[in-house]
């Protein structure tokens, strides 16, 4: 599991690197939740541009973070998902639930 | 389909680190076939989903180290790929319910319930045989 985080003003940006599957998602969940508690951001940005693989376990991770963030009054944004990840997000209808940005500032 | 061009079989313990191993096996099996990145991504995803289900659900509450998962990949002359994933776990009591999007028996594990729907959507055909003695998932996909 690899994730790097940066605080940009009121945003917490988490770059999710490598593969997100059942094996790696638990560690990622704990890491993101720990950062969320520490930073209490207005917005959680999951940068998926460096995510090489994601399956439905990653979907569970994203939906779980979406619920937690919403409870904390925080918005979840997915940044630059790869085409393969976007296909899974669309199949699950997640693209209509939360903000997906292809580039900084641009929304789809 | 007819003639078999190539085939591999793997048997490994139901440990979560083997989810990535299974994806690498599938990638290696297809490496000389000029498969499009999109089709390769689909295949890696469905292999990962089926193997994860065997590990997480098939052998729930068991020590995975002693529980076998079987993965078989077969390529036919017409470029049909057949992916078979088998476990000797608890089985799926209600298959129709299990196939519903977002249905999961593992909420606290933050499972999405989208594994089976994804496997169905990303392949041309999926057949599941299941009993309290185990589950077999056979998926077919015509390679572009
Ligand atoms: N190999 C299996 N053995 C036993 N139960 C399974 C198996 N595969 C799937 N299931 C059951 O089907 C449900 C739906 O599976 P799936 O769509 O992959 O969602 P998830 O894995 O997120 O729960 C699982 O929650 C589980 O109850
Ligand atoms: Mg699943």
CSV table of C-alpha atoms and ligand atoms in Angstrom, one decimal:
chain,number,residue,atom,x,y,z
A,1,UNK,CA,0.0,0.0,0.0
A,2,UNK,CA,1.3,3.4,-1.0
A,3,UNK,CA,-0.3,6.7,-0.3
A,4,UNK,CA,1.2,10.1,-0.1
A,5,UNK,CA,-0.7,13.0,1.4
A,6,UNK,CA,-0.4,16.8,1.3
A,7,UNK,CA,-2.4,19.5,3.0
A,8,UNK,CA,-3.3,22.2,0.5
A,9,UNK,CA,-5.3,24.8,2.3
A,10,UNK,CA,-8.5,23.2,3.3
A,11,UNK,CA,-8.0,20.2,1.0
A,12,UNK,CA,-6.4,16.9,2.0
A,13,UNK,CA,-4.9,15.4,-1.1
A,14,UNK,CA,-4.2,11.7,-1.0
A,15,UNK,CA,-2.3,10.2,-3.9
A,16,UNK,CA,-3.2,6.5,-4.2
A,17,UNK,CA,-0.3,4.6,-5.8
A,18,UNK,CA,-0.1,1.1,-7.1
A,19,UNK,CA,-2.8,-1.5,-6.8
A,20,UNK,CA,-6.0,-1.1,-4.8
A,21,UNK,CA,-7.5,-4.6,-4.1
A,22,UNK,CA,-8.8,-6.4,-1.1
A,23,UNK,CA,-5.2,-7.1,0.1
A,24,UNK,CA,-4.2,-3.4,0.1
A,25,UNK,CA,-7.5,-1.6,0.8
A,26,UNK,CA,-7.5,-2.2,4.6
A,27,UNK,CA,-4.2,-0.5,5.0
A,28,UNK,CA,-5.3,2.3,2.7
A,29,UNK,CA,-8.5,2.8,4.6
A,30,UNK,CA,-6.7,3.1,7.9
A,31,UNK,CA,-4.1,5.5,6.5
A,32,UNK,CA,-6.8,7.8,4.9
A,33,UNK,CA,-9.0,7.8,8.0
A,34,UNK,CA,-6.0,8.6,10.2
A,35,UNK,CA,-5.1,11.6,8.0
A,36,UNK,CA,-8.8,12.7,7.9
A,37,UNK,CA,-8.9,12.7,11.7
A,38,UNK,CA,-5.7,14.6,12.0
A,39,UNK,CA,-6.4,17.2,9.3
A,40,UNK,CA,-10.2,17.6,9.5
A,41,UNK,CA,-10.2,19.0,5.9
A,42,UNK,CA,-13.1,20.6,4.1
A,43,UNK,CA,-12.4,18.5,1.1
A,44,UNK,CA,-10.8,15.0,0.7
A,45,UNK,CA,-9.2,14.6,-2.8
A,46,UNK,CA,-8.3,11.1,-3.8
A,47,UNK,CA,-5.8,11.4,-6.6
A,48,UNK,CA,-6.1,8.2,-8.7
A,49,UNK,CA,-3.8,9.2,-11.5
A,50,UNK,CA,-1.1,6.9,-10.2
A,51,UNK,CA,-3.4,4.0,-9.3
A,52,UNK,CA,-2.4,1.1,-11.5
A,53,UNK,CA,-5.2,-1.2,-10.7
A,54,UNK,CA,-8.5,-1.0,-8.8
A,55,UNK,CA,-11.3,-3.5,-8.5
A,56,UNK,CA,-14.6,-3.6,-6.5
A,57,UNK,CA,-12.6,-3.6,-3.2
A,58,UNK,CA,-11.5,-0.1,-4.2
A,59,UNK,CA,-15.1,0.8,-4.9
A,60,UNK,CA,-15.9,-0.3,-1.3
A,61,UNK,CA,-13.0,1.9,0.0
A,62,UNK,CA,-14.2,4.9,-2.0
A,63,UNK,CA,-17.9,4.5,-0.9
A,64,UNK,CA,-16.8,4.0,2.7
A,65,UNK,CA,-14.7,7.2,2.6
A,66,UNK,CA,-17.6,9.0,0.9
A,67,UNK,CA,-19.9,8.2,3.8
A,68,UNK,CA,-17.3,9.1,6.5
A,69,UNK,CA,-16.4,12.3,4.8
A,70,UNK,CA,-20.1,13.3,4.4
A,71,UNK,CA,-20.7,12.6,8.2
A,72,UNK,CA,-17.8,15.0,8.9
A,73,UNK,CA,-19.2,17.7,6.5
A,74,UNK,CA,-16.4,17.0,4.1
A,75,UNK,CA,-16.6,16.7,0.3
A,76,UNK,CA,-15.0,13.8,-1.5
A,77,UNK,CA,-13.4,14.4,-4.9
A,78,UNK,CA,-11.9,11.8,-7.1
A,79,UNK,CA,-9.0,13.2,-9.2
A,80,UNK,CA,-8.0,11.9,-12.6
A,81,UNK,CA,-9.1,8.2,-12.5
A,82,UNK,CA,-7.6,6.1,-15.3
A,83,UNK,CA,-10.0,4.8,-18.0
A,84,UNK,CA,-10.2,1.4,-16.4
A,85,UNK,CA,-11.1,2.8,-13.0
A,86,UNK,CA,-13.6,5.2,-14.6
A,87,UNK,CA,-15.3,2.2,-16.2
A,88,UNK,CA,-15.8,0.6,-12.8
A,89,UNK,CA,-17.0,3.9,-11.2
A,90,UNK,CA,-19.6,4.3,-14.0
A,91,UNK,CA,-20.8,0.8,-13.7
A,92,UNK,CA,-21.5,1.3,-10.0
A,93,UNK,CA,-23.1,4.7,-10.7
A,94,UNK,CA,-20.6,6.4,-8.4
A,95,UNK,CA,-19.9,9.0,-11.1
A,96,UNK,CA,-23.3,10.5,-10.4
A,97,UNK,CA,-22.8,10.5,-6.6
A,98,UNK,CA,-19.5,12.3,-6.2
A,99,UNK,CA,-17.3,14.7,-8.0
A,100,UNK,CA,-14.8,13.3,-10.5
A,101,UNK,CA,-12.3,15.8,-11.8
A,102,UNK,CA,-10.1,15.0,-14.8
A,103,UNK,CA,-7.9,18.0,-14.4
A,104,UNK,CA,-7.5,20.6,-11.7
A,105,UNK,CA,-10.6,22.7,-11.7
A,106,UNK,CA,-12.4,20.8,-14.4
A,107,UNK,CA,-15.3,18.6,-13.5
A,108,UNK,CA,-17.1,15.8,-15.4
B,1,UNK,CA,-13.8,-22.5,-29.7
B,2,UNK,CA,-12.5,-26.0,-30.5
B,3,UNK,CA,-8.8,-26.2,-30.5
B,4,UNK,CA,-6.8,-25.3,-27.3
B,5,UNK,CA,-3.8,-23.0,-28.0
B,6,UNK,CA,-2.5,-22.6,-24.5
B,7,UNK,CA,-3.6,-23.3,-21.0
B,8,UNK,CA,-2.3,-22.8,-17.4
B,9,UNK,CA,-3.4,-24.0,-14.1
B,10,UNK,CA,-2.5,-22.7,-10.7
B,11,UNK,CA,-3.4,-23.8,-7.2
B,12,UNK,CA,-2.6,-21.5,-4.3
B,13,UNK,CA,-3.6,-20.9,-0.7
B,14,UNK,CA,-6.4,-18.5,0.0
B,15,UNK,CA,-4.1,-15.6,1.2
B,16,UNK,CA,-5.0,-12.1,0.1
B,17,UNK,CA,-1.5,-11.5,-1.3
B,18,UNK,CA,-2.3,-14.0,-3.9
B,19,UNK,CA,-4.9,-11.7,-5.4
B,20,UNK,CA,-2.1,-9.7,-7.0
B,21,UNK,CA,-0.3,-12.9,-8.0
B,22,UNK,CA,-3.4,-14.1,-9.8
B,23,UNK,CA,-3.6,-10.9,-11.8
B,24,UNK,CA,0.1,-11.2,-12.8
B,25,UNK,CA,-0.5,-14.8,-13.9
B,26,UNK,CA,-3.3,-13.6,-16.2
B,27,UNK,CA,-1.2,-10.7,-17.5
B,28,UNK,CA,1.7,-13.1,-18.3
B,29,UNK,CA,-0.6,-15.6,-20.0
B,30,UNK,CA,-1.8,-12.9,-22.4
B,31,UNK,CA,1.5,-11.0,-22.9
B,32,UNK,CA,2.2,-12.3,-26.5
B,33,UNK,CA,-1.4,-12.0,-27.7
B,34,UNK,CA,-1.6,-8.2,-28.5
B,35,UNK,CA,-4.6,-7.7,-26.3
B,36,UNK,CA,-5.8,-4.1,-26.0
B,37,UNK,CA,-5.1,-2.3,-22.7
B,38,UNK,CA,-8.9,-2.1,-22.1
B,39,UNK,CA,-9.4,-5.8,-22.6
B,40,UNK,CA,-6.4,-6.6,-20.4
B,41,UNK,CA,-7.7,-4.3,-17.7
B,42,UNK,CA,-11.1,-6.1,-17.8
B,43,UNK,CA,-9.5,-9.5,-17.6
B,44,UNK,CA,-7.3,-8.5,-14.6
B,45,UNK,CA,-10.4,-7.1,-12.9
B,46,UNK,CA,-12.5,-10.2,-13.3
B,47,UNK,CA,-9.7,-12.6,-12.2
B,48,UNK,CA,-9.1,-10.4,-9.2
B,49,UNK,CA,-12.8,-10.3,-8.3
B,50,UNK,CA,-13.3,-14.1,-8.6
B,51,UNK,CA,-10.1,-14.9,-6.6
B,52,UNK,CA,-11.0,-12.4,-3.9
B,53,UNK,CA,-14.5,-13.8,-3.5
B,54,UNK,CA,-13.0,-17.3,-3.0
B,55,UNK,CA,-10.6,-16.0,-0.4
B,56,UNK,CA,-13.0,-13.6,1.4
B,57,UNK,CA,-16.3,-15.4,1.1
B,58,UNK,CA,-15.6,-19.0,0.2
B,59,UNK,CA,-13.3,-19.5,3.1
B,60,UNK,CA,-14.8,-16.9,5.5
B,61,UNK,CA,-13.8,-17.6,9.1
B,62,UNK,CA,-11.2,-20.1,8.0
B,63,UNK,CA,-7.4,-20.0,8.0
B,64,UNK,CA,-6.7,-19.3,4.3
B,65,UNK,CA,-3.2,-20.9,4.5
B,66,UNK,CA,-4.8,-24.4,4.4
B,67,UNK,CA,-7.5,-23.6,1.9
B,68,UNK,CA,-7.0,-24.0,-1.9
B,69,UNK,CA,-8.0,-21.7,-4.7
B,70,UNK,CA,-7.7,-23.0,-8.3
B,71,UNK,CA,-7.2,-20.7,-11.2
B,72,UNK,CA,-7.3,-22.0,-14.8
B,73,UNK,CA,-6.8,-19.9,-18.0
B,74,UNK,CA,-7.4,-21.5,-21.4
B,75,UNK,CA,-7.0,-19.9,-24.8
B,76,UNK,CA,-8.9,-21.4,-27.8
B,77,UNK,CA,-8.0,-21.0,-31.5
B,78,UNK,CA,-10.8,-18.4,-32.1
B,79,UNK,CA,-9.2,-16.2,-29.3
B,80,UNK,CA,-11.8,-17.1,-26.7
B,81,UNK,CA,-10.3,-16.9,-23.2
B,82,UNK,CA,-11.9,-19.1,-20.6
B,83,UNK,CA,-11.2,-18.2,-17.0
B,84,UNK,CA,-12.1,-20.7,-14.3
B,85,UNK,CA,-11.8,-19.9,-10.5
B,86,UNK,CA,-12.7,-22.6,-8.0
B,87,UNK,CA,-12.8,-22.9,-4.2
B,88,UNK,CA,-13.8,-25.6,-1.8
B,89,UNK,CA,-15.5,-23.2,0.5
B,90,UNK,CA,-19.0,-22.7,1.9
B,91,UNK,CA,-20.8,-21.9,-1.4
B,92,UNK,CA,-23.4,-19.3,-2.2
B,93,UNK,CA,-26.8,-20.0,-0.7
B,94,UNK,CA,-28.8,-17.7,-3.0
B,95,UNK,CA,-27.1,-17.0,-6.3
B,96,UNK,CA,-29.8,-14.7,-7.6
B,97,UNK,CA,-29.5,-12.5,-4.6
B,98,UNK,CA,-25.7,-12.6,-4.7
B,99,UNK,CA,-25.8,-11.3,-8.3
B,100,UNK,CA,-27.7,-8.1,-7.3
B,101,UNK,CA,-25.7,-4.9,-7.5
B,102,UNK,CA,-24.5,-3.8,-4.1
B,103,UNK,CA,-25.6,-7.1,-2.4
B,104,UNK,CA,-22.9,-8.2,0.1
B,105,UNK,CA,-22.8,-10.4,3.2
B,106,UNK,CA,-19.7,-8.5,4.4
B,107,UNK,CA,-20.7,-4.9,5.2
B,108,UNK,CA,-18.2,-4.3,8.0
B,109,UNK,CA,-15.4,-5.3,5.6
B,110,UNK,CA,-16.6,-2.4,3.4
B,111,UNK,CA,-17.2,-4.7,0.5
B,112,UNK,CA,-19.2,-3.0,-2.3
B,113,UNK,CA,-21.3,-5.9,-3.5
B,114,UNK,CA,-20.2,-5.1,-7.1
B,115,UNK,CA,-17.8,-8.0,-7.7
B,116,UNK,CA,-20.3,-10.4,-9.4
B,117,UNK,CA,-22.0,-7.6,-11.4
B,118,UNK,CA,-18.6,-6.4,-12.7
B,119,UNK,CA,-17.6,-10.0,-13.6
B,120,UNK,CA,-20.8,-10.3,-15.5
B,121,UNK,CA,-20.5,-7.0,-17.3
B,122,UNK,CA,-16.8,-7.3,-18.2
B,123,UNK,CA,-17.1,-10.8,-19.8
B,124,UNK,CA,-19.2,-12.3,-22.6
B,125,UNK,CA,-20.5,-15.1,-20.5
B,126,UNK,CA,-20.3,-16.1,-16.8
B,127,UNK,CA,-21.6,-19.3,-15.2
B,128,UNK,CA,-21.5,-20.1,-11.5
B,129,UNK,CA,-21.9,-23.6,-10.0
B,130,UNK,CA,-22.1,-23.6,-6.3
B,131,UNK,CA,-22.9,-25.9,-3.4
B,132,UNK,CA,-21.9,-26.1,0.3
B,133,UNK,CA,-18.8,-27.9,-0.9
B,134,UNK,CA,-17.6,-25.0,-3.0
B,135,UNK,CA,-18.0,-22.6,-5.9
B,136,UNK,CA,-16.9,-22.7,-9.5
B,137,UNK,CA,-17.0,-19.5,-11.7
B,138,UNK,CA,-16.4,-19.9,-15.4
B,139,UNK,CA,-16.1,-16.7,-17.5
B,140,UNK,CA,-15.6,-16.5,-21.2
B,141,UNK,CA,-14.3,-13.5,-23.1
B,142,UNK,CA,-13.5,-13.2,-26.8
B,143,UNK,CA,-10.2,-11.3,-27.1
B,144,UNK,CA,-10.1,-8.4,-29.5
C,1,LIG,N1,-16.8,-17.9,-3.9
C,1,LIG,C1,-17.8,-17.5,-3.0
C,1,LIG,N2,-18.1,-18.3,-2.0
C,1,LIG,C2,-19.1,-18.0,-1.1
C,1,LIG,N3,-19.9,-16.8,-1.3
C,1,LIG,C3,-19.6,-16.0,-2.3
C,1,LIG,C4,-18.6,-16.3,-3.3
C,1,LIG,N4,-18.6,-15.3,-4.2
C,1,LIG,C5,-19.6,-14.5,-3.9
C,1,LIG,N5,-20.2,-14.9,-2.7
C,1,LIG,C6,-21.4,-14.2,-2.1
C,1,LIG,O1,-21.9,-13.3,-3.0
C,1,LIG,C7,-21.9,-12.0,-2.4
C,1,LIG,C8,-21.7,-10.9,-3.5
C,1,LIG,O2,-20.4,-11.1,-4.1
C,1,LIG,P1,-19.8,-9.8,-4.8
C,1,LIG,O3,-20.8,-9.3,-5.8
C,1,LIG,O4,-18.4,-10.1,-5.3
C,1,LIG,O5,-19.7,-8.7,-3.6
C,1,LIG,P2,-18.7,-8.5,-2.4
C,1,LIG,O6,-17.5,-9.4,-2.6
C,1,LIG,O7,-18.4,-7.1,-2.4
C,1,LIG,O8,-19.5,-9.0,-1.2
C,1,LIG,C9,-20.9,-12.0,-1.4
C,1,LIG,O9,-21.1,-11.0,-0.4
C,1,LIG,C10,-21.0,-13.4,-0.8
C,1,LIG,O10,-22.0,-13.5,0.1
C,2,LIG,MG1,-16.6,-9.7,-4.4
